[in-house]
PDB file of C-alpha atoms in Angstrom:
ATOM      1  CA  UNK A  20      35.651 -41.486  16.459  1.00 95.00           C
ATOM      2  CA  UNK A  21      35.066 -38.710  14.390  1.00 97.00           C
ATOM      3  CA  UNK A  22      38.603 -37.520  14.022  1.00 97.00           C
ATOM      4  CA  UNK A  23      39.339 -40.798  12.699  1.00 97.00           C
ATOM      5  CA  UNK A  24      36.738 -40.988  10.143  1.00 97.00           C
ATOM      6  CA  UNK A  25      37.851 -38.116   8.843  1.00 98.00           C
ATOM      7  CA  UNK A  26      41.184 -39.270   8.397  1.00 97.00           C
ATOM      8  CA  UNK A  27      40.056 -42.522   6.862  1.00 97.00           C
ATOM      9  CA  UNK A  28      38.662 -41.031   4.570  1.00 98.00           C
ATOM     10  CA  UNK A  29      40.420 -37.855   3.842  1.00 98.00           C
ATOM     11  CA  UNK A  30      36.599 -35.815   4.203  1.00 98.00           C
ATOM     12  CA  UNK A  31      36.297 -32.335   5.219  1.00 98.00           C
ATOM     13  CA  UNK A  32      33.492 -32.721   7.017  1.00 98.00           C
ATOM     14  CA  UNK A  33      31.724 -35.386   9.649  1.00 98.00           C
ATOM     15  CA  UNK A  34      28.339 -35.887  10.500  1.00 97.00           C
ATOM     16  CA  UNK A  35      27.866 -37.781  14.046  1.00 96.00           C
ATOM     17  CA  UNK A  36      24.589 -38.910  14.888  1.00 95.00           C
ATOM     18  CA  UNK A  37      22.178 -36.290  17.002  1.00 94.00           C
ATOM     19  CA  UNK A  38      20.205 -37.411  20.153  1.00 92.00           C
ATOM     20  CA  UNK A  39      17.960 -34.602  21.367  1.00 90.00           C
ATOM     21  CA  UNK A  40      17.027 -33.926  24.986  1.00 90.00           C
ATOM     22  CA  UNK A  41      13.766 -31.692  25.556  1.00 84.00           C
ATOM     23  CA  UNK A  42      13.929 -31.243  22.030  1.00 83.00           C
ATOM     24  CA  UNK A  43      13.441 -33.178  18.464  1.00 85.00           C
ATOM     25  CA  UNK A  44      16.618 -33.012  16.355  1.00 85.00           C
ATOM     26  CA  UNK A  45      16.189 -34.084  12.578  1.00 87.00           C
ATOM     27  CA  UNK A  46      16.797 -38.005  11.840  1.00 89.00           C
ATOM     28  CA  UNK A  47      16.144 -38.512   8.159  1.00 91.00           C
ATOM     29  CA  UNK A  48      20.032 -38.861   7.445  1.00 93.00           C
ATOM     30  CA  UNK A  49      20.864 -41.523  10.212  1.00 94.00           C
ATOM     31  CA  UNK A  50      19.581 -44.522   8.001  1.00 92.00           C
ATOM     32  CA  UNK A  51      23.251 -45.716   7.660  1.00 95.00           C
ATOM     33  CA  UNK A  52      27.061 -44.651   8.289  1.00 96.00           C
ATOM     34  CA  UNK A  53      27.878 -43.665   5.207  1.00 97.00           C
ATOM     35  CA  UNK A  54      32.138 -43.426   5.001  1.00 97.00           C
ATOM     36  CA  UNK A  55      31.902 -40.899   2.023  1.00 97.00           C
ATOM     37  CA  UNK A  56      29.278 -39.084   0.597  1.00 97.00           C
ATOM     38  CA  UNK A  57      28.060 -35.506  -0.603  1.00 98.00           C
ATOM     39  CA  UNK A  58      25.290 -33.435  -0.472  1.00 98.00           C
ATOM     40  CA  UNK A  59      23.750 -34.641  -3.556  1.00 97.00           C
ATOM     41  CA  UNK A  60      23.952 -38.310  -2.415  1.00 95.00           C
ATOM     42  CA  UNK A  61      22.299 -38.213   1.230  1.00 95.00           C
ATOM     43  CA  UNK A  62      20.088 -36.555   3.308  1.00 94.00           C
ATOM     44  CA  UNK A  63      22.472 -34.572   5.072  1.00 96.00           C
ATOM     45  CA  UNK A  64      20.576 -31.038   3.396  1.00 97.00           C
ATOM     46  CA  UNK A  65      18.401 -31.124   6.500  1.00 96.00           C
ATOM     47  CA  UNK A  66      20.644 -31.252   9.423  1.00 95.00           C
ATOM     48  CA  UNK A  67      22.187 -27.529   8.750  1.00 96.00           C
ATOM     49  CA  UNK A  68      23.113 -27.027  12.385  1.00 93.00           C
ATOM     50  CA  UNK A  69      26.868 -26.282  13.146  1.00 93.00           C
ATOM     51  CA  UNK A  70      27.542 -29.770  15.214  1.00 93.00           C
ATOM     52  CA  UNK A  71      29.793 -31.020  13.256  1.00 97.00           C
ATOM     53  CA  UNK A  72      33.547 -31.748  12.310  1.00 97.00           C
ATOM     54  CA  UNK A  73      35.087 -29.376  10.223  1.00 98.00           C
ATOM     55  CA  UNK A  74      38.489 -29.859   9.392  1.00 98.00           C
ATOM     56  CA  UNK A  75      40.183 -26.221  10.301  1.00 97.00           C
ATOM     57  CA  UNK A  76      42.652 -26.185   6.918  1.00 98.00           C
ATOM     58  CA  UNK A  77      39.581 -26.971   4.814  1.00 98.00           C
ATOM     59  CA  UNK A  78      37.639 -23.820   6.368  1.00 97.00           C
ATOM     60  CA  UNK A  79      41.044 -21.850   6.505  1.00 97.00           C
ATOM     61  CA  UNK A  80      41.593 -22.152   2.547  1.00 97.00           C
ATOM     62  CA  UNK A  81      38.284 -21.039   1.710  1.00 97.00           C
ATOM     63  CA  UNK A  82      37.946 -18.126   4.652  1.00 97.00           C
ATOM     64  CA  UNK A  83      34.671 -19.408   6.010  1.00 96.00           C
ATOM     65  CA  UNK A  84      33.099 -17.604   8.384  1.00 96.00           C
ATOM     66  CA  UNK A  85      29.842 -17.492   9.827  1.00 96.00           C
ATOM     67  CA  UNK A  86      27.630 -14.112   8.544  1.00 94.00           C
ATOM     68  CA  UNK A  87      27.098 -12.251  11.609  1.00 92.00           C
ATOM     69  CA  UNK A  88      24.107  -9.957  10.113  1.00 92.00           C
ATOM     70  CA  UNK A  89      21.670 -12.579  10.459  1.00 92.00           C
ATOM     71  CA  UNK A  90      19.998 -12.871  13.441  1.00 90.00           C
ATOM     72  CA  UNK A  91      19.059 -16.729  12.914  1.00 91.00           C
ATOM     73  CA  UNK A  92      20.319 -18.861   9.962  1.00 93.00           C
ATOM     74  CA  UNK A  93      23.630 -18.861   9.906  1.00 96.00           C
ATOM     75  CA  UNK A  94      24.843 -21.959  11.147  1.00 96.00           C
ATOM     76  CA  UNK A  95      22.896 -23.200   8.092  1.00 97.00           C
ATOM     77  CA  UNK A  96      24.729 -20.895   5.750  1.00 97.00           C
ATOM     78  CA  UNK A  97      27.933 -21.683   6.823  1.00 98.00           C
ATOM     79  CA  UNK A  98      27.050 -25.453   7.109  1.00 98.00           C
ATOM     80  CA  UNK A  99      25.722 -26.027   3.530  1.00 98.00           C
ATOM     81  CA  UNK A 100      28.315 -23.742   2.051  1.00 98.00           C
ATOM     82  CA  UNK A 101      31.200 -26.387   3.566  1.00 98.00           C
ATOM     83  CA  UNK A 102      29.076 -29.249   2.213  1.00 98.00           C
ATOM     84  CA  UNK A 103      29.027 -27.797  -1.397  1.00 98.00           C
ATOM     85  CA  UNK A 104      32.891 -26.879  -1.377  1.00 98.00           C
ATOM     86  CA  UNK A 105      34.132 -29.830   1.086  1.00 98.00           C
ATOM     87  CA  UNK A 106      35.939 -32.942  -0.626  1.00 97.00           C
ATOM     88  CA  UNK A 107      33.604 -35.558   0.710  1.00 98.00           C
ATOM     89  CA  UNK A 108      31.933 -35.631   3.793  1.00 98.00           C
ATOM     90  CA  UNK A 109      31.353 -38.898   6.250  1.00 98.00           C
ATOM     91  CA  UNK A 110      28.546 -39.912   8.488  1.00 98.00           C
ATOM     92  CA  UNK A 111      28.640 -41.551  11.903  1.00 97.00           C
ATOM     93  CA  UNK A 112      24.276 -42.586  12.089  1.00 96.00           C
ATOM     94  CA  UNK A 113      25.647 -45.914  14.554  1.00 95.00           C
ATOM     95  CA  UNK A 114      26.747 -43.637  17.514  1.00 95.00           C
ATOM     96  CA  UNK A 115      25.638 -40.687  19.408  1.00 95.00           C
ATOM     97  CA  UNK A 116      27.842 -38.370  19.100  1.00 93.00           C
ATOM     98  CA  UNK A 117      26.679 -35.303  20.290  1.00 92.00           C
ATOM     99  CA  UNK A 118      23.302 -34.654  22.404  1.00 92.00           C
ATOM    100  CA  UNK A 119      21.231 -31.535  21.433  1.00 89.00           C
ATOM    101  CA  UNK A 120      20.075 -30.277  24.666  1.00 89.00           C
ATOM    102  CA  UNK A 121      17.047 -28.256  24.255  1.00 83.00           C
ATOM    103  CA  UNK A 122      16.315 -25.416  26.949  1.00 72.00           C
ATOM    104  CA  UNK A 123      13.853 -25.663  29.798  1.00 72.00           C
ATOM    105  CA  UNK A 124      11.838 -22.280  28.887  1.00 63.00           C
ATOM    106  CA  UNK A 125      11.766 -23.225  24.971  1.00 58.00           C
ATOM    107  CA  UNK A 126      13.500 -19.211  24.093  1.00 60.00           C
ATOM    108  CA  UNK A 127      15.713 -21.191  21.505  1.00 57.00           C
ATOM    109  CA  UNK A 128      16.417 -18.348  18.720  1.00 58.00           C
ATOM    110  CA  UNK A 129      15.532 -20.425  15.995  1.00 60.00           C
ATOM    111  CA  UNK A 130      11.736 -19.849  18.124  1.00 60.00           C
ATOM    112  CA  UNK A 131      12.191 -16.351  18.827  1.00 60.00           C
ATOM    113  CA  UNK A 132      12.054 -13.080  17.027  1.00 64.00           C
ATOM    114  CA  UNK A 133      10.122 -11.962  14.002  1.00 86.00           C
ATOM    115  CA  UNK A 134       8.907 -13.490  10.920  1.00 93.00           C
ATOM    116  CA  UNK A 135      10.906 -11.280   9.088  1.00 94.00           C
ATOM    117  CA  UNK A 136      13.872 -12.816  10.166  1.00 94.00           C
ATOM    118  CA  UNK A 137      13.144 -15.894   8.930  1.00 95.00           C
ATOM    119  CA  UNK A 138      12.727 -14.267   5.606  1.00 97.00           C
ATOM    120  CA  UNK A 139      16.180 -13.032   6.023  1.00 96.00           C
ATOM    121  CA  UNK A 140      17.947 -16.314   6.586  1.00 96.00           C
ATOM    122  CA  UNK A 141      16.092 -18.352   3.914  1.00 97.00           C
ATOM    123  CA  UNK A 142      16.693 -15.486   1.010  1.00 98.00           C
ATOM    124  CA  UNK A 143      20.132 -16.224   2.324  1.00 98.00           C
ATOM    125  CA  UNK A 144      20.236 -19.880   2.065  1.00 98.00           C
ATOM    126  CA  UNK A 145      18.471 -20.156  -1.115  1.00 98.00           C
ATOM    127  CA  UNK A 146      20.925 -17.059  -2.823  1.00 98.00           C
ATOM    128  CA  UNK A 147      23.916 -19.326  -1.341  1.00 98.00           C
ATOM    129  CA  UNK A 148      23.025 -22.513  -3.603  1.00 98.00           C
ATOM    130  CA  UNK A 149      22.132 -20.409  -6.251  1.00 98.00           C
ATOM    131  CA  UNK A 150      24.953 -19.240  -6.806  1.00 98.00           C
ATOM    132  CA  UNK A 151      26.958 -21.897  -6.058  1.00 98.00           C
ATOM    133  CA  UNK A 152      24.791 -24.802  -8.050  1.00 98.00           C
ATOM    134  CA  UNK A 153      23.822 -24.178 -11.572  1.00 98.00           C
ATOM    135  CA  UNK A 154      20.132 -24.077 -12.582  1.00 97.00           C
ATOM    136  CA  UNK A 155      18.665 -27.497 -12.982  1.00 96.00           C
ATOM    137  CA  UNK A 156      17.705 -30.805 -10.959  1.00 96.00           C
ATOM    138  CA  UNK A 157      20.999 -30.753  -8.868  1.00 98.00           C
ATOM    139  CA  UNK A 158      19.920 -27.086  -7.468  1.00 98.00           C
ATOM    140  CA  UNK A 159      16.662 -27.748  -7.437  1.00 98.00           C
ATOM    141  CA  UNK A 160      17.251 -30.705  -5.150  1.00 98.00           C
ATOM    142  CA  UNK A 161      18.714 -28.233  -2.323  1.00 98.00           C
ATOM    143  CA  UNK A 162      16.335 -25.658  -2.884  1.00 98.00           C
ATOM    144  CA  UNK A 163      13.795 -27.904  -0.946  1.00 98.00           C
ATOM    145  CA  UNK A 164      15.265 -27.559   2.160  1.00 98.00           C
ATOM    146  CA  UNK A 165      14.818 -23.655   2.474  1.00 98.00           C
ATOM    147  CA  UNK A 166      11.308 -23.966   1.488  1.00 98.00           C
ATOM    148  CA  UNK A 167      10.202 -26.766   3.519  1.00 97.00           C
ATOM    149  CA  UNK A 168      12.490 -25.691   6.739  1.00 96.00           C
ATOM    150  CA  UNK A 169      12.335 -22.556   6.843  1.00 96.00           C
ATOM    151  CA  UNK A 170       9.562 -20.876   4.100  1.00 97.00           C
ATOM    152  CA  UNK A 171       6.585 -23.323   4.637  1.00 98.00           C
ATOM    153  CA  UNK A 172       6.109 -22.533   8.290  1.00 97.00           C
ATOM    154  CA  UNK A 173       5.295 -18.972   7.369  1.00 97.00           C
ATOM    155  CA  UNK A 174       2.792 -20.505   5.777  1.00 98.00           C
ATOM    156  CA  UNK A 175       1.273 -22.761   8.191  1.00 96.00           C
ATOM    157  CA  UNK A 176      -1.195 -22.740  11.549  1.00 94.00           C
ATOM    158  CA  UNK A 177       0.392 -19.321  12.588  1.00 94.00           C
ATOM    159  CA  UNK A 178      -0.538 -17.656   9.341  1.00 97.00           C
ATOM    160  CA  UNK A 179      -4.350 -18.119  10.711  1.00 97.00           C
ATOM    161  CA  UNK A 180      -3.789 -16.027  13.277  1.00 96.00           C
ATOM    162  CA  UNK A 181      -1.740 -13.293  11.374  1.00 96.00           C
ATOM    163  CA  UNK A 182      -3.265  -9.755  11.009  1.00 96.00           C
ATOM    164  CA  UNK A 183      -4.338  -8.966   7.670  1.00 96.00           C
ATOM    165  CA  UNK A 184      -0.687  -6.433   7.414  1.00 97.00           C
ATOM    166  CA  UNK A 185       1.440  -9.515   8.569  1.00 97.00           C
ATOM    167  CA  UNK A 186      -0.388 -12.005   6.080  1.00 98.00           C
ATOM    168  CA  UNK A 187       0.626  -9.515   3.049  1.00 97.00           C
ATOM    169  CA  UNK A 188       3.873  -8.505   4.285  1.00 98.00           C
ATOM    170  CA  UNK A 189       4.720 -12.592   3.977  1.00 98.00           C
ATOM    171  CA  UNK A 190       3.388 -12.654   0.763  1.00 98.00           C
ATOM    172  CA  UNK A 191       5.635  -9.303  -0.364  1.00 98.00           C
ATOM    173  CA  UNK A 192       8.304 -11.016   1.704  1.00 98.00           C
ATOM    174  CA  UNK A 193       8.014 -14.406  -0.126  1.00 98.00           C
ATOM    175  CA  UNK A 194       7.305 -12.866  -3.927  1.00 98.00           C
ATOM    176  CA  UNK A 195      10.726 -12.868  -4.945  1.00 98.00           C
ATOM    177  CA  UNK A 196      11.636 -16.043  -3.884  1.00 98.00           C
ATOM    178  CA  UNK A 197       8.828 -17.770  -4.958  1.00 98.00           C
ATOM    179  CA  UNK A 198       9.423 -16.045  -8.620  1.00 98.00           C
ATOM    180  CA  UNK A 199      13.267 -16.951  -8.566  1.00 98.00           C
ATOM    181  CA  UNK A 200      13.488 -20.265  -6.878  1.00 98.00           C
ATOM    182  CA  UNK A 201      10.041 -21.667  -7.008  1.00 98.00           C
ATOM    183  CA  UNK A 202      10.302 -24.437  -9.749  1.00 97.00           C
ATOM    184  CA  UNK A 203       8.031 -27.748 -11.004  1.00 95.00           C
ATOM    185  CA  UNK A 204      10.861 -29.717  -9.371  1.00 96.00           C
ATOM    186  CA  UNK A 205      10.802 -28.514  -6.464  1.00 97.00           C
ATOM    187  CA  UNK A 206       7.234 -28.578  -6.166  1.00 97.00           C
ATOM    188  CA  UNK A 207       7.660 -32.401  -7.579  1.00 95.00           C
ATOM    189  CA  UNK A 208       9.862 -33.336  -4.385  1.00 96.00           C
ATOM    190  CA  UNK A 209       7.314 -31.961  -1.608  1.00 97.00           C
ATOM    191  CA  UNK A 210       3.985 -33.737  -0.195  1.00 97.00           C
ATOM    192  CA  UNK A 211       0.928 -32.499  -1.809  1.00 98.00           C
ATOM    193  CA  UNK A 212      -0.244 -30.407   1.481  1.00 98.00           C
ATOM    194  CA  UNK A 213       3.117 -28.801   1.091  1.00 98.00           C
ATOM    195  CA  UNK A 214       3.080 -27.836  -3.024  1.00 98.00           C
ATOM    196  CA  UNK A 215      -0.656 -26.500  -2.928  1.00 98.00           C
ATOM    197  CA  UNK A 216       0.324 -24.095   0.491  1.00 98.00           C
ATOM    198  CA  UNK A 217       3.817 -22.980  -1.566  1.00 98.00           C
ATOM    199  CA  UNK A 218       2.165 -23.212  -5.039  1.00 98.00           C
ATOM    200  CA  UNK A 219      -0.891 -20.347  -3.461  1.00 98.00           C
ATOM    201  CA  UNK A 220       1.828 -18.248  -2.106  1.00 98.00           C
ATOM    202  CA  UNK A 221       3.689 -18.338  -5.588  1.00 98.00           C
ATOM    203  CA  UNK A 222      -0.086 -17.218  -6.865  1.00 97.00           C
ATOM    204  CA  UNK A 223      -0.697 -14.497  -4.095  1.00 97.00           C
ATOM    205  CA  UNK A 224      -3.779 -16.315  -3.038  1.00 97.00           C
ATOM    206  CA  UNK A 225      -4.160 -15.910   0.400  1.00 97.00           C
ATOM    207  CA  UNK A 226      -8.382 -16.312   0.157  1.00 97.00           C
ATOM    208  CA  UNK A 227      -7.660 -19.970  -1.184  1.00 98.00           C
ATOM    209  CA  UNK A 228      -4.648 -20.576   1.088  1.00 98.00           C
ATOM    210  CA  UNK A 229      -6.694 -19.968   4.207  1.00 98.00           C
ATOM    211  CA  UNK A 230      -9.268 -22.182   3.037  1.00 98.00           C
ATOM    212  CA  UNK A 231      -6.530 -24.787   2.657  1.00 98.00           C
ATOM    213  CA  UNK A 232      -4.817 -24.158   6.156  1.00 98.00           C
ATOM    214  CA  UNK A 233      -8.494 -24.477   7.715  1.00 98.00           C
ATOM    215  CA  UNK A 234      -8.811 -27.949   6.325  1.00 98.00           C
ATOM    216  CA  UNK A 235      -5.195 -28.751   7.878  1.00 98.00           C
ATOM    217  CA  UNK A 236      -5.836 -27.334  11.262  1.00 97.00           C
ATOM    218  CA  UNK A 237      -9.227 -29.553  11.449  1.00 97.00           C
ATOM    219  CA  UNK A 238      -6.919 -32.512  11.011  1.00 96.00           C
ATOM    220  CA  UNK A 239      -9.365 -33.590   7.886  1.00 96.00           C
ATOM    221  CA  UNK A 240      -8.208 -36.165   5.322  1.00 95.00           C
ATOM    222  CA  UNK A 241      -8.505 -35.403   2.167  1.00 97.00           C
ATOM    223  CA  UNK A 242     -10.522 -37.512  -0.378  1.00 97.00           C
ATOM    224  CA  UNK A 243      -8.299 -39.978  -2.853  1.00 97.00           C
ATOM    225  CA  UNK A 244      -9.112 -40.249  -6.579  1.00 97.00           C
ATOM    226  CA  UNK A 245      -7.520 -42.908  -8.102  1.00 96.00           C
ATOM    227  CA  UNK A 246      -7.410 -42.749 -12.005  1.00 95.00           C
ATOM    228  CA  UNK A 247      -5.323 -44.986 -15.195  1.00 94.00           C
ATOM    229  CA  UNK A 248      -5.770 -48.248 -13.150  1.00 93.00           C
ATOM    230  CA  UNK A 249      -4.370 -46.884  -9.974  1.00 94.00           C
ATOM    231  CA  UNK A 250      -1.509 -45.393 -11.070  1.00 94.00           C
ATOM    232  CA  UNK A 251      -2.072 -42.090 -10.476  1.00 95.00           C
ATOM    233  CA  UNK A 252      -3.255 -40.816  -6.941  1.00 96.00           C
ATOM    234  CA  UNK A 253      -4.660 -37.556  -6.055  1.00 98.00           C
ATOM    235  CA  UNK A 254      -5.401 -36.102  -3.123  1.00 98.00           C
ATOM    236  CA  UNK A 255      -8.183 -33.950  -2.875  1.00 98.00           C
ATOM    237  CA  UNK A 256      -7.488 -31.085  -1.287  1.00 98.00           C
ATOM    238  CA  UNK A 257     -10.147 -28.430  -1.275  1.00 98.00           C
ATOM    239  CA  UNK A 258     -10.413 -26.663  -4.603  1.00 98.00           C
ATOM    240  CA  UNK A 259      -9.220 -29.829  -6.629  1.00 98.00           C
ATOM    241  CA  UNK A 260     -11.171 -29.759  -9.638  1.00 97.00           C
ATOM    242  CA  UNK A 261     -12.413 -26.393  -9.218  1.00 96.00           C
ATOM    243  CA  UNK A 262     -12.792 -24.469 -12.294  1.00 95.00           C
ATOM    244  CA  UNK A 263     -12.874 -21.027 -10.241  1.00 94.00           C
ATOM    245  CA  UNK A 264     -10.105 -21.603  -8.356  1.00 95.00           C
ATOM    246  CA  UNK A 265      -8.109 -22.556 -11.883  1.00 93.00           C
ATOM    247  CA  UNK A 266      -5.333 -25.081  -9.901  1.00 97.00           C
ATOM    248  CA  UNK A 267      -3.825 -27.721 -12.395  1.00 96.00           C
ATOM    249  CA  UNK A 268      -4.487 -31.508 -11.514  1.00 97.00           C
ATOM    250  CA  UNK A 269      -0.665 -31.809 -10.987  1.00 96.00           C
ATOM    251  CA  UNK A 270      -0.598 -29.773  -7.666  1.00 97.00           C
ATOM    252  CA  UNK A 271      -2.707 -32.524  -6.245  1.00 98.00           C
ATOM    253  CA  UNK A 272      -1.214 -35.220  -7.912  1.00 97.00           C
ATOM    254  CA  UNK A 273       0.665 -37.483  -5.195  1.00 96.00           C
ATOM    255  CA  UNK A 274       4.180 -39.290  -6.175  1.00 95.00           C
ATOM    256  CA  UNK A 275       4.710 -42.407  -5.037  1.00 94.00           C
ATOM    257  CA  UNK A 276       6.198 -42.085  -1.618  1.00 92.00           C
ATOM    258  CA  UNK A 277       3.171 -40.329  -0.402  1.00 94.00           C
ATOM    259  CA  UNK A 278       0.716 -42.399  -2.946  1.00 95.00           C
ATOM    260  CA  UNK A 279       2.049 -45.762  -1.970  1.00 94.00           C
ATOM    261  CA  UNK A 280      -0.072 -45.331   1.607  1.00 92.00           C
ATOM    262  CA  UNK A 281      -3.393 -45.849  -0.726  1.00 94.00           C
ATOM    263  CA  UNK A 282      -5.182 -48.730  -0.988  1.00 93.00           C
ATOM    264  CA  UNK A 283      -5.249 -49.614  -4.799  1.00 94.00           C
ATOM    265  CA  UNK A 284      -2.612 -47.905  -5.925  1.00 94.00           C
ATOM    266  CA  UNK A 285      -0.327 -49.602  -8.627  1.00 94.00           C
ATOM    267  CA  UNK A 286       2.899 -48.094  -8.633  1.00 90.00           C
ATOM    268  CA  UNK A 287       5.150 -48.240 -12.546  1.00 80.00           C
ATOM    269  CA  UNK A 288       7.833 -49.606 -11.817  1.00 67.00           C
ATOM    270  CA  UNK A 289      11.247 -48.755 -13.675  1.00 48.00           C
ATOM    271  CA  UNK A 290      10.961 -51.645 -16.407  1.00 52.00           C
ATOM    272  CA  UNK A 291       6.843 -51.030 -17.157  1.00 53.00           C
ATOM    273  CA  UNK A 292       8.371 -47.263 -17.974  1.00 45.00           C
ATOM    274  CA  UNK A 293      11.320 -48.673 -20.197  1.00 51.00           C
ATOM    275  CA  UNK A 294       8.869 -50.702 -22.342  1.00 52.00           C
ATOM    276  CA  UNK A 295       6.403 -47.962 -22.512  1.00 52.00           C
ATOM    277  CA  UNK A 296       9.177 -45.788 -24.217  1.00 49.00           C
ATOM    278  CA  UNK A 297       9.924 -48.651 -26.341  1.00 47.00           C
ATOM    279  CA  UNK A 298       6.698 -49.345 -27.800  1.00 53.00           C
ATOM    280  CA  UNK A 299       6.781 -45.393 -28.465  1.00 52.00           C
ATOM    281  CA  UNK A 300       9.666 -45.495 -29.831  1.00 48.00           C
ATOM    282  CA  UNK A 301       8.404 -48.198 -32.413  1.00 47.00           C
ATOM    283  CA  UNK A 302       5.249 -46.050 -33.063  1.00 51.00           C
ATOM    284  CA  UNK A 303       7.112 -43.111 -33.839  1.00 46.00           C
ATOM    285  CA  UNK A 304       9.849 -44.730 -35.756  1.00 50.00           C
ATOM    286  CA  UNK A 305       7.796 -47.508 -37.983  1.00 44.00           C
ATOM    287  CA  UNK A 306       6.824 -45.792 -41.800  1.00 50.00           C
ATOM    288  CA  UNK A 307       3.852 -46.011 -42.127  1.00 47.00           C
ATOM    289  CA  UNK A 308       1.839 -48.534 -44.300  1.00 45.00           C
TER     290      UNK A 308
END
């Protein structure tokens, strides 16, 4: 089934739909078969495992090999490196295809080893579609996966528990990605729990960042503030509004995927925005008197 989609379509590469057992594989890129697509297009930046089809003259003419000096991560390396060279790649999301079979005692490597490993393979990741995507939305859009995969979870529950050491060698860790990588588009494309954790660790505040994870682990919800007639949301997260902590109202600002779960919100939709620039437009380009 697989072989022939590839052939169909002349693509270099072919999803087939996951079903986990003992373990949860990612679904967000099953929605629909999809007979041609690319990275850009889909979802497919978030299943970086190595279960796929690759066709062998397509990984032949570009020498592509996995990197054998990380210890976890490169099946993701290798995988998003064919995605950004293949021509085209097809998705199977109506038939199982492969079952991800998740072991009894939980030792995957992906859950083993250090944190500084994890630091290794997402500084790989995020050099890899840097330097093969130009600055700008398009690289941008990738760049979410490494920090929401594999960055954020530094970040998380466990960090509570870190020793005072392992909380700053994360932050020294995470420093120069945060200052290469870390953009307002990327923060624009993550849930507002997830910017104000990444946005802290960008700031090297691990005093506020606590404070934050505290309020996560509680399972609290945060206060809404609705503002221009409902059409902006914000989620009030602690130190929203706070003039010591200095945070800009955008960090808690939610976009509408996330803001479309509150009651009273009004979402703009694409022609409300079209006749907004037109009336400014007109302001800007009537003489006056």
């Amino acid at each position: 089934r697989m072989v022939a989609m590839a052939d169909r379509n002349g693509t270099d590469v072919v999803l087939g739909r996951v079903e986990g057992v003992n373990r949860k594989p990612p679904t967000s890129m099953w929605g629909q078969t999809l007979e041609r697509t690319d990275v850009f297009s889909s979802n497919i930046k978030f299943t970086l495992s190595a279960q796929k089809l690759f066709r062998r003259a397509f990984l032949e003419r570009h020498s592509m090999r996995f990197d054998e000096s990380l210890w976890t991560g490169e099946d993701a390396l290798f995988t998003m490196e064919a995605y950004l060279r293949a021509d085209g790649v097809s998705v199977i999301a109506d038939h199982t295809c492969y079952y991800l079979v998740g072991r009894e005692d939980g030792k995957h490597v992906t859950r083993t080893g250090s944190h500084t490993l994890r630091f290794d393979s997402a500084r790989a990741l995020m050099n890899l579609i840097a330097d093969m995507v130009p600055a700008g939305a398009s690289r941008d859009a990738l760049m979410v996966r490494p920090f929401l995969v594999t960055l954020l979870p530094q970040f998380g529950p466990k960090f509570l528990k870190d020793g005072e050491a392992i909380r700053r060698e994360k932050l020294e860790l995470a420093k120069p990605l945060m200052d290469a990588y870390w953009t307002g588009e990327v923060a624009h494309r993550l849930r507002v729990h997830e910017r104000l954790r990444l946005q802290l660790v960008a700031m090297g505040r691990p005093d506020l960042l606590v404070e934050v994870l505290e309020f996560l682990k509680a399972k609290k919800t945060p206060k809404t503030v609705l503002e221009k007639g409902g059409r902006r949301v914000y989620f009030a997260y602690p130190f929203f509004r706070e003039p010591s902590a200095g945070l800009p109202d955008a960090l808690y600002l939610a976009e509408p995927r996330e803001a479309r779960e509150v009651p009273g919100y009004r979402e703009v939709g694409v022609d409300q925005l079209l006749r907004r620039a037109v009336r400014k437009a007109r302001r800007v380009l009537t003489p006056a008197g």
